[in-house]
CSV table of C-alpha atoms in Angstrom, one decimal:
chain,number,residue,atom,x,y,z
A,94,MET,CA,63.5,63.1,82.3
A,95,ALA,CA,65.5,60.4,80.6
A,96,ALA,CA,67.0,57.1,81.6
A,97,ASN,CA,70.7,56.7,80.7
A,98,LEU,CA,71.6,53.5,78.9
A,99,LEU,CA,74.9,51.7,79.6
A,100,ALA,CA,76.8,50.3,76.6
A,101,GLU,CA,75.3,46.9,75.5
A,102,GLU,CA,77.1,43.7,74.7
A,103,PRO,CA,77.3,42.9,71.0
A,104,ALA,CA,74.7,40.3,69.9
A,105,ALA,CA,77.4,37.6,69.6
A,106,ASN,CA,78.2,37.9,73.3
A,107,LEU,CA,74.6,37.8,74.6
A,108,PRO,CA,73.5,34.9,76.7
A,109,LYS,CA,70.8,32.6,75.3
A,110,ILE,CA,67.9,30.6,76.8
A,111,GLU,CA,69.2,27.1,77.2
A,112,SER,CA,66.0,25.2,77.7
A,113,ASP,CA,64.6,23.5,74.6
A,114,SER,CA,61.1,23.7,76.1
A,115,ILE,CA,60.9,27.5,75.9
A,116,ARG,CA,59.9,27.8,72.3
A,117,GLU,CA,57.6,30.9,72.3
A,118,ALA,CA,58.5,32.9,75.3
A,119,SER,CA,55.5,35.2,75.8
A,120,GLY,CA,56.1,36.3,79.4
A,121,LEU,CA,59.0,36.8,81.7
A,122,ALA,CA,59.2,37.7,85.4
A,123,ILE,CA,62.0,37.9,88.0
A,124,SER,CA,61.7,35.5,90.9
A,125,GLN,CA,60.6,37.1,94.2
A,126,LYS,CA,62.5,34.4,96.0
A,127,ASP,CA,65.9,34.6,94.2
A,128,GLY,CA,66.8,37.6,92.1
A,129,ALA,CA,69.2,35.5,90.1
A,130,LEU,CA,66.3,33.5,88.7
A,131,LEU,CA,63.6,34.2,86.0
A,132,TRP,CA,60.3,32.6,85.2
A,133,ALA,CA,59.0,32.3,81.7
A,134,ILE,CA,55.9,31.0,79.9
A,135,ASN,CA,55.1,29.8,76.4
A,136,ASP,CA,52.5,31.3,74.1
A,137,SER,CA,49.1,29.9,73.0
A,138,GLY,CA,48.7,26.2,72.7
A,139,GLY,CA,51.8,25.5,74.8
A,140,THR,CA,52.1,23.6,77.9
A,141,THR,CA,50.9,25.0,81.2
A,142,ASP,CA,54.4,25.1,82.6
A,143,LEU,CA,56.3,27.8,84.5
A,144,HIS,CA,59.8,27.5,83.2
A,145,LEU,CA,62.7,28.5,85.6
A,146,MET,CA,66.0,29.8,84.4
A,147,GLY,CA,69.0,31.8,85.5
A,148,VAL,CA,69.3,35.4,84.4
A,149,LYS,CA,72.0,34.2,82.0
A,150,GLY,CA,69.6,31.6,80.5
A,151,GLU,CA,70.6,28.6,82.5
A,152,ASP,CA,67.9,25.9,82.5
A,153,ARG,CA,66.7,25.3,86.1
A,154,GLY,CA,63.6,23.2,85.4
A,155,LYS,CA,59.9,23.9,85.5
A,156,ALA,CA,56.6,23.7,87.5
A,157,LYS,CA,53.4,22.5,86.0
A,158,VAL,CA,50.3,24.6,86.7
A,159,GLU,CA,47.6,22.1,87.4
A,160,GLY,CA,44.0,22.1,86.2
A,161,VAL,CA,44.2,24.9,83.6
A,162,THR,CA,44.7,25.3,79.8
A,163,ASN,CA,46.8,27.7,77.8
A,164,ARG,CA,44.4,29.4,75.5
A,165,ASP,CA,46.8,32.2,74.8
A,166,TRP,CA,49.2,33.0,77.7
A,167,GLU,CA,50.7,36.3,76.8
A,168,ASP,CA,52.4,37.8,79.9
A,169,LEU,CA,53.8,36.9,83.3
A,170,SER,CA,54.2,39.1,86.4
A,171,SER,CA,55.7,38.4,89.8
A,172,PHE,CA,54.8,40.2,92.9
A,173,THR,CA,54.9,40.0,96.7
A,174,LEU,CA,51.7,40.4,98.7
A,175,ASP,CA,51.5,40.0,102.5
A,176,GLY,CA,55.0,38.6,102.5
A,177,THR,CA,54.2,35.8,100.0
A,178,GLY,CA,55.6,35.7,96.5
A,179,TYR,CA,53.1,35.1,93.6
A,180,LEU,CA,53.1,34.8,89.8
A,181,LEU,CA,50.2,36.1,87.7
A,182,ILE,CA,49.7,34.4,84.3
A,183,ALA,CA,47.8,36.5,81.8
A,184,ASP,CA,45.7,34.4,79.5
A,185,THR,CA,44.7,37.5,77.6
A,186,GLY,CA,45.7,37.0,73.9
A,187,ASP,CA,42.9,37.6,71.5
A,188,ASN,CA,44.3,38.2,68.0
A,189,GLN,CA,40.8,38.6,66.4
A,190,ALA,CA,39.3,40.4,69.4
A,191,LYS,CA,36.5,37.8,69.6
A,192,HIS,CA,36.6,36.5,73.2
A,193,ASP,CA,34.0,38.0,75.5
A,194,THR,CA,36.2,37.3,78.6
A,195,SER,CA,39.9,36.7,79.5
A,196,THR,CA,41.5,35.1,82.5
A,197,LEU,CA,44.3,35.9,85.0
A,198,LEU,CA,45.7,33.0,87.0
A,199,ILE,CA,47.5,33.7,90.3
A,200,VAL,CA,49.7,31.0,91.8
A,201,ARG,CA,52.2,31.0,94.7
A,202,GLU,CA,55.7,31.1,93.4
A,203,PRO,CA,57.3,27.7,93.7
A,204,ALA,CA,60.4,27.4,95.9
A,205,PRO,CA,63.5,27.4,93.8
A,206,PRO,CA,65.6,24.2,93.7
A,207,GLU,CA,68.8,23.6,95.6
A,208,PRO,CA,72.0,24.8,93.8
A,209,GLY,CA,72.8,22.3,91.1
A,210,LYS,CA,69.3,20.8,91.1
A,211,MET,CA,66.5,21.1,88.6
A,212,LEU,CA,63.0,22.1,89.6
A,213,ALA,CA,60.3,19.5,88.9
A,214,ALA,CA,57.2,20.6,90.7
A,215,SER,CA,53.5,21.4,90.2
A,216,VAL,CA,51.4,24.2,91.5
A,217,LYS,CA,47.7,24.9,91.9
A,218,VAL,CA,45.9,28.1,91.0
A,219,GLU,CA,45.3,30.1,94.2
A,220,ARG,CA,42.9,32.6,92.5
A,221,THR,CA,41.3,33.1,89.1
A,222,ILE,CA,40.2,36.5,87.9
A,223,GLU,CA,37.8,36.3,84.9
A,224,PHE,CA,37.2,39.7,83.3
A,225,ARG,CA,36.1,41.5,80.2
A,226,PHE,CA,37.4,44.7,78.8
A,227,GLU,CA,35.3,47.9,79.0
A,228,GLY,CA,34.1,48.6,75.5
A,229,GLY,CA,34.4,45.1,74.2
A,230,PRO,CA,37.1,42.4,73.4
A,231,VAL,CA,40.7,43.5,73.2
A,232,ASP,CA,43.9,41.8,72.2
A,233,CYS,CA,46.2,42.2,75.1
A,234,GLU,CA,49.8,41.0,75.6
A,235,SER,CA,51.0,43.4,78.2
A,236,VAL,CA,50.0,42.9,81.8
A,237,ALA,CA,51.7,43.8,85.1
A,238,VAL,CA,50.9,43.9,88.8
A,239,ASP,CA,51.4,46.9,91.1
A,240,ALA,CA,50.9,45.1,94.4
A,241,GLY,CA,51.5,48.2,96.5
A,242,GLY,CA,48.7,50.0,94.7
A,243,GLY,CA,46.5,46.9,94.5
A,244,GLN,CA,46.3,47.2,90.8
A,245,ILE,CA,46.7,45.1,87.7
A,246,LEU,CA,47.5,47.2,84.6
A,247,LEU,CA,46.9,46.1,81.0
A,248,LEU,CA,47.8,47.6,77.6
A,249,SER,CA,46.0,46.8,74.4
A,250,LYS,CA,48.2,45.6,71.5
A,251,ARG,CA,46.4,46.3,68.2
A,252,THR,CA,44.6,49.6,68.9
A,253,GLN,CA,46.5,52.8,68.1
A,254,PRO,CA,47.1,54.5,70.3
A,255,PRO,CA,47.3,51.7,72.8
A,256,GLN,CA,44.7,51.8,75.5
A,257,VAL,CA,45.5,51.5,79.3
A,258,PHE,CA,43.2,49.4,81.4
A,259,GLU,CA,43.0,48.6,85.2
A,260,LEU,CA,41.7,45.8,87.3
A,261,PRO,CA,41.8,45.5,91.1
A,262,LEU,CA,44.3,42.9,92.4
A,263,LYS,CA,41.7,41.9,95.0
A,264,PRO,CA,38.2,42.3,93.5
A,265,SER,CA,35.6,43.4,96.1
A,266,SER,CA,32.9,41.2,94.6
A,267,PRO,CA,32.8,37.8,93.0
A,268,GLY,CA,32.0,37.0,89.3
A,269,ILE,CA,33.3,38.5,86.1
A,270,GLN,CA,35.2,41.7,86.6
A,271,THR,CA,35.5,44.7,84.2
A,272,ALA,CA,38.9,46.1,83.2
A,273,LYS,CA,38.3,49.8,83.2
A,274,ARG,CA,39.8,52.0,80.6
A,275,ILE,CA,41.9,54.7,82.4
A,276,GLY,CA,43.7,56.3,79.5
A,277,LYS,CA,45.9,55.8,76.5
A,278,THR,CA,49.6,55.8,75.8
A,279,THR,CA,52.3,55.9,73.1
A,280,VAL,CA,55.3,53.7,72.3
A,281,GLU,CA,56.3,54.9,68.9
A,282,SER,CA,59.3,53.7,67.1
A,283,PRO,CA,61.3,56.5,65.4
A,284,ALA,CA,60.4,57.7,61.9
A,285,GLY,CA,62.1,55.5,59.3
A,286,ALA,CA,62.3,52.4,61.5
A,287,SER,CA,61.2,49.6,59.2
A,288,ILE,CA,59.8,47.3,61.9
A,289,SER,CA,56.5,45.6,61.2
A,290,PHE,CA,54.0,46.4,64.0
A,291,GLY,CA,56.8,48.3,65.8
A,292,ASN,CA,54.3,50.4,67.8
A,293,GLN,CA,52.4,47.5,69.3
A,294,PRO,CA,53.1,46.7,73.0
A,295,THR,CA,53.9,43.0,73.6
A,296,ALA,CA,54.9,43.0,77.3
A,297,LEU,CA,54.8,45.1,80.4
A,298,ASP,CA,56.5,45.2,83.8
A,299,ILE,CA,56.6,47.5,86.8
A,300,SER,CA,59.8,48.2,88.8
A,301,PRO,CA,60.1,46.9,92.3
A,302,ASP,CA,59.9,50.5,93.7
A,303,ARG,CA,56.7,51.2,91.6
A,304,SER,CA,58.3,54.3,90.0
A,305,LYS,CA,58.7,52.9,86.5
A,306,ALA,CA,56.8,50.8,83.9
A,307,ALA,CA,58.7,49.1,81.1
A,308,VAL,CA,57.1,48.3,77.8
A,309,VAL,CA,58.5,46.3,74.9
A,310,THR,CA,57.4,46.4,71.3
A,311,TYR,CA,58.7,44.6,68.2
A,312,TYR,CA,61.0,47.6,67.8
A,313,GLY,CA,62.4,48.3,71.2
A,314,ALA,CA,62.0,49.0,74.9
A,315,PHE,CA,60.4,52.0,76.6
A,316,VAL,CA,60.3,53.3,80.2
A,317,PHE,CA,57.5,55.4,81.7
A,318,THR,CA,58.5,57.2,84.9
A,319,ARG,CA,55.9,57.9,87.6
A,320,ALA,CA,56.3,60.7,90.2
A,321,LYS,CA,55.1,59.8,93.7
A,322,GLU,CA,51.9,61.9,93.4
A,323,GLU,CA,51.0,60.6,90.0
A,324,SER,CA,48.6,57.8,89.0
A,325,TRP,CA,49.6,55.2,86.4
A,326,ALA,CA,47.1,56.8,84.0
A,327,GLU,CA,49.0,60.1,84.3
A,328,ALA,CA,52.4,58.3,84.0
A,329,PHE,CA,51.3,56.5,80.8
A,330,SER,CA,49.9,59.8,79.3
A,331,LYS,CA,53.5,61.1,79.1
A,332,ARG,CA,56.0,60.4,76.4
A,333,PRO,CA,58.2,57.5,77.6
A,334,THR,CA,62.0,57.3,77.4
A,335,SER,CA,63.0,55.1,74.5
A,336,LEU,CA,65.9,52.8,75.2
A,337,GLY,CA,66.3,52.1,71.6
A,338,PRO,CA,66.0,48.9,69.5
A,339,HIS,CA,66.5,45.5,71.0
A,340,GLY,CA,67.5,43.8,67.8
A,341,LEU,CA,65.4,40.7,68.5
A,342,LEU,CA,63.2,39.0,65.9
A,343,GLN,CA,60.0,38.9,67.8
A,344,ALA,CA,60.4,40.3,71.4
A,345,GLU,CA,57.4,39.5,73.5
A,346,SER,CA,58.8,39.5,77.1
A,347,ILE,CA,60.3,42.1,79.4
A,348,ALA,CA,61.2,42.1,83.1
A,349,PHE,CA,62.9,44.3,85.6
A,350,SER,CA,65.7,42.8,87.6
A,351,SER,CA,65.1,42.5,91.4
A,352,ASP,CA,66.9,45.8,92.1
A,353,GLY,CA,65.1,47.6,89.3
A,354,LYS,CA,68.4,48.7,87.6
A,355,THR,CA,68.2,46.3,84.6
A,356,LEU,CA,65.7,45.3,82.0
A,357,LEU,CA,65.8,41.9,80.4
A,358,VAL,CA,64.1,41.3,77.1
A,359,VAL,CA,63.7,38.0,75.2
A,360,SER,CA,62.1,36.9,72.0
A,361,GLU,CA,59.9,34.1,70.8
A,362,GLY,CA,61.7,31.2,69.2
A,363,LYS,CA,64.0,28.6,70.7
A,364,HIS,CA,67.2,29.7,72.4
A,365,SER,CA,66.4,33.4,72.3
A,366,MET,CA,69.1,35.8,73.1
A,367,ILE,CA,68.6,37.7,76.4
A,368,ARG,CA,69.0,41.4,75.7
A,369,THR,CA,69.7,43.6,78.7
A,370,PHE,CA,69.2,47.4,79.1
A,371,SER,CA,71.0,48.8,82.2
A,372,LEU,CA,69.3,51.9,83.7
A,373,LYS,CA,71.9,54.2,85.3
A,374,GLY,CA,69.2,56.5,86.7
A,375,ASP,CA,67.2,59.5,85.8
A,376,LYS,CA,68.2,63.0,85.1
């Protein structure tokens, strides 16, 4: 089973992120309110802002998340639950694997601004999930929500092979949760690809129809396809479809488009190019 890839634009023709404030884009998510908009967050030590932009990189403003800190924000996921759009911020980075717990912040997605206007808003955290990884601290930059399945999926970055963990989206009990290890996976760059840390997952997203999971590494993009009867653990145990190299310096963000037919990838660094992979379908 393989996803076909449409011809990509040369790098010189790719759109770029316009905002000067997005300096270390570590998470990217499509808006649940407007499929022509994207949300982005900055990496560790950055502000606690949710940056809004068009899918071509146009700056559309930002919303400040109140009352929190950015220890090491590493991924962003958008989802709809009970008819309401949400964003999940994954404060899960842990380069030295020394933090006993990590945190997921869930906020309601802010309403987009009127056409031609810039967003200037603030949001409060609706729910916080503090958790620890089964087996001890893990550096994790890849987190996604499967709202239909009530799951949060997490991939370890620095362990080889990467480990797959799961948390409930709505924990049944209060207190610190445990991310359960449910399997392992592979996102291997091809032999001879001279990309440092090319097999390390740096971002994760799940398609709107819940049939695919996309992973980006410093090398390229990969898609795992899940059959209706399969669990995510089973889907991640299979070899993914490689979409090839993205050509970005330090890609750490990936997001499905609202129709699930396109993947968007951006890198850390100011004014990153926005690389797109168009999925024509499976065969």
